[in-house]
PDB file of C-alpha atoms in Angstrom:
ATOM      1  CA  MET A   1      -9.581  19.523  27.931  1.00 57.00           C
ATOM      2  CA  VAL A   2      -7.504  19.286  24.771  1.00 61.00           C
ATOM      3  CA  GLU A   3      -9.049  17.187  21.903  1.00 71.00           C
ATOM      4  CA  ASN A   4      -6.483  15.122  19.537  1.00 79.00           C
ATOM      5  CA  LYS A   5      -7.481  15.143  16.212  1.00 86.00           C
ATOM      6  CA  PRO A   6      -6.280  12.461  14.259  1.00 86.00           C
ATOM      7  CA  GLU A   7      -3.925  13.256  11.261  1.00 90.00           C
ATOM      8  CA  TYR A   8      -4.302  11.431   8.082  1.00 94.00           C
ATOM      9  CA  LYS A   9      -1.756  10.828   5.356  1.00 94.00           C
ATOM     10  CA  MET A  10      -1.689   9.077   1.821  1.00 96.00           C
ATOM     11  CA  ILE A  11       0.899   7.096   0.723  1.00 96.00           C
ATOM     12  CA  VAL A  12       0.868   5.436  -2.867  1.00 97.00           C
ATOM     13  CA  LEU A  13       3.517   2.527  -3.826  1.00 97.00           C
ATOM     14  CA  THR A  14       3.895   0.971  -7.332  1.00 95.00           C
ATOM     15  CA  ARG A  15       5.350  -2.273  -8.561  1.00 92.00           C
ATOM     16  CA  ARG A  16       5.839  -3.235 -12.370  1.00 88.00           C
ATOM     17  CA  LEU A  17       4.211  -6.740 -12.753  1.00 81.00           C
ATOM     18  CA  LYS A  18       6.226  -9.252 -14.881  1.00 75.00           C
ATOM     19  CA  THR A  19       3.283 -10.687 -16.989  1.00 66.00           C
ATOM     20  CA  PRO A  20       0.546  -8.023 -16.685  1.00 54.00           C
ATOM     21  CA  GLY A  21      -1.796  -9.562 -19.318  1.00 58.00           C
ATOM     22  CA  VAL A  22      -2.374 -12.548 -17.146  1.00 54.00           C
ATOM     23  CA  LEU A  23      -2.489 -10.521 -14.031  1.00 52.00           C
ATOM     24  CA  GLU A  24      -5.448  -8.041 -14.967  1.00 53.00           C
ATOM     25  CA  THR A  25      -7.735 -10.339 -12.782  1.00 59.00           C
ATOM     26  CA  MET A  26      -5.688  -9.897  -9.488  1.00 55.00           C
ATOM     27  CA  SER A  27      -6.293 -13.565  -8.930  1.00 57.00           C
ATOM     28  CA  GLU A  28      -4.834 -14.566  -5.574  1.00 51.00           C
ATOM     29  CA  GLN A  29      -3.797 -17.806  -7.169  1.00 53.00           C
ATOM     30  CA  VAL A  30      -1.306 -16.131  -9.205  1.00 70.00           C
ATOM     31  CA  PRO A  31       2.572 -16.316  -7.361  1.00 78.00           C
ATOM     32  CA  GLU A  32       3.173 -12.748  -8.983  1.00 80.00           C
ATOM     33  CA  VAL A  33       0.573 -11.137  -7.440  1.00 78.00           C
ATOM     34  CA  LYS A  34       1.165 -12.620  -3.903  1.00 82.00           C
ATOM     35  CA  GLU A  35       4.995 -11.569  -4.221  1.00 88.00           C
ATOM     36  CA  ALA A  36       3.872  -8.001  -5.544  1.00 89.00           C
ATOM     37  CA  PHE A  37       1.661  -7.593  -2.453  1.00 91.00           C
ATOM     38  CA  ALA A  38       4.196  -8.703  -0.132  1.00 93.00           C
ATOM     39  CA  GLU A  39       6.724  -6.488  -1.470  1.00 95.00           C
ATOM     40  CA  ILE A  40       4.290  -3.562  -1.302  1.00 95.00           C
ATOM     41  CA  HIS A  41       3.479  -4.160   2.458  1.00 95.00           C
ATOM     42  CA  THR A  42       7.071  -4.163   3.276  1.00 96.00           C
ATOM     43  CA  LYS A  43       7.477  -0.922   1.434  1.00 96.00           C
ATOM     44  CA  LEU A  44       4.531   0.160   3.476  1.00 95.00           C
ATOM     45  CA  ARG A  45       5.834  -0.868   6.696  1.00 94.00           C
ATOM     46  CA  GLN A  46       9.189   1.189   6.083  1.00 94.00           C
ATOM     47  CA  ARG A  47       7.180   4.334   4.900  1.00 94.00           C
ATOM     48  CA  ILE A  48       5.116   4.356   8.330  1.00 93.00           C
ATOM     49  CA  GLU A  49       8.365   3.813  10.174  1.00 92.00           C
ATOM     50  CA  MET A  50      10.058   6.875   8.414  1.00 92.00           C
ATOM     51  CA  LEU A  51       7.085   9.179   9.755  1.00 89.00           C
ATOM     52  CA  GLY A  52       8.691   8.547  13.249  1.00 82.00           C
ATOM     53  CA  GLU A  53       6.005   9.162  16.315  1.00 79.00           C
ATOM     54  CA  GLY A  54       2.634   8.388  16.412  1.00 79.00           C
ATOM     55  CA  ASP A  55       0.606   5.125  16.164  1.00 89.00           C
ATOM     56  CA  TRP A  56       0.090   5.060  12.461  1.00 92.00           C
ATOM     57  CA  GLN A  57      -2.828   2.570  10.948  1.00 93.00           C
ATOM     58  CA  VAL A  58      -3.917   1.976   8.064  1.00 95.00           C
ATOM     59  CA  VAL A  59      -7.597   3.189   7.514  1.00 96.00           C
ATOM     60  CA  SER A  60      -8.452   1.964   3.728  1.00 97.00           C
ATOM     61  CA  HIS A  61      -6.652   1.253   0.643  1.00 95.00           C
ATOM     62  CA  SER A  62      -7.128   0.813  -2.775  1.00 96.00           C
ATOM     63  CA  HIS A  63      -5.241  -1.125  -5.679  1.00 92.00           C
ATOM     64  CA  SER A  64      -5.534  -1.315  -9.235  1.00 89.00           C
ATOM     65  CA  VAL A  65      -3.013  -2.291 -12.236  1.00 83.00           C
ATOM     66  CA  TYR A  66      -2.348   0.210 -14.815  1.00 84.00           C
ATOM     67  CA  ASN A  67      -0.240  -0.608 -17.893  1.00 83.00           C
ATOM     68  CA  GLY A  68       1.366  -3.422 -16.344  1.00 81.00           C
ATOM     69  CA  ILE A  69       1.930  -1.550 -13.138  1.00 87.00           C
ATOM     70  CA  LEU A  70       0.342  -2.508  -9.595  1.00 88.00           C
ATOM     71  CA  VAL A  71      -0.597   1.055  -7.954  1.00 94.00           C
ATOM     72  CA  VAL A  72      -1.679   0.437  -4.252  1.00 96.00           C
ATOM     73  CA  SER A  73      -2.737   3.721  -2.528  1.00 97.00           C
ATOM     74  CA  PHE A  74      -2.965   3.786   1.362  1.00 97.00           C
ATOM     75  CA  LEU A  75      -5.064   6.250   3.692  1.00 97.00           C
ATOM     76  CA  ILE A  76      -3.347   6.196   7.182  1.00 96.00           C
ATOM     77  CA  SER A  77      -4.068   8.098  10.658  1.00 95.00           C
ATOM     78  CA  ASN A  78      -2.718   8.422  14.117  1.00 88.00           C
TER      79      ASN A  78
END
């Protein structure tokens, strides 16, 4: 019996925030943060589609704001 071992990849996406000082708290009440995460989500879907075959799923993610830039990293597996 052949065992299929999952393959893992990392995808890191960024987006500059318009008002970084206000957004350090990452409050979901701030429309800029919602818009930024929506754009990151769209980019993530596009990147996963570019990987081709396989049922890629997000295993974990992390986000932070550094110098006014939202940085989101994703661990994906198929």
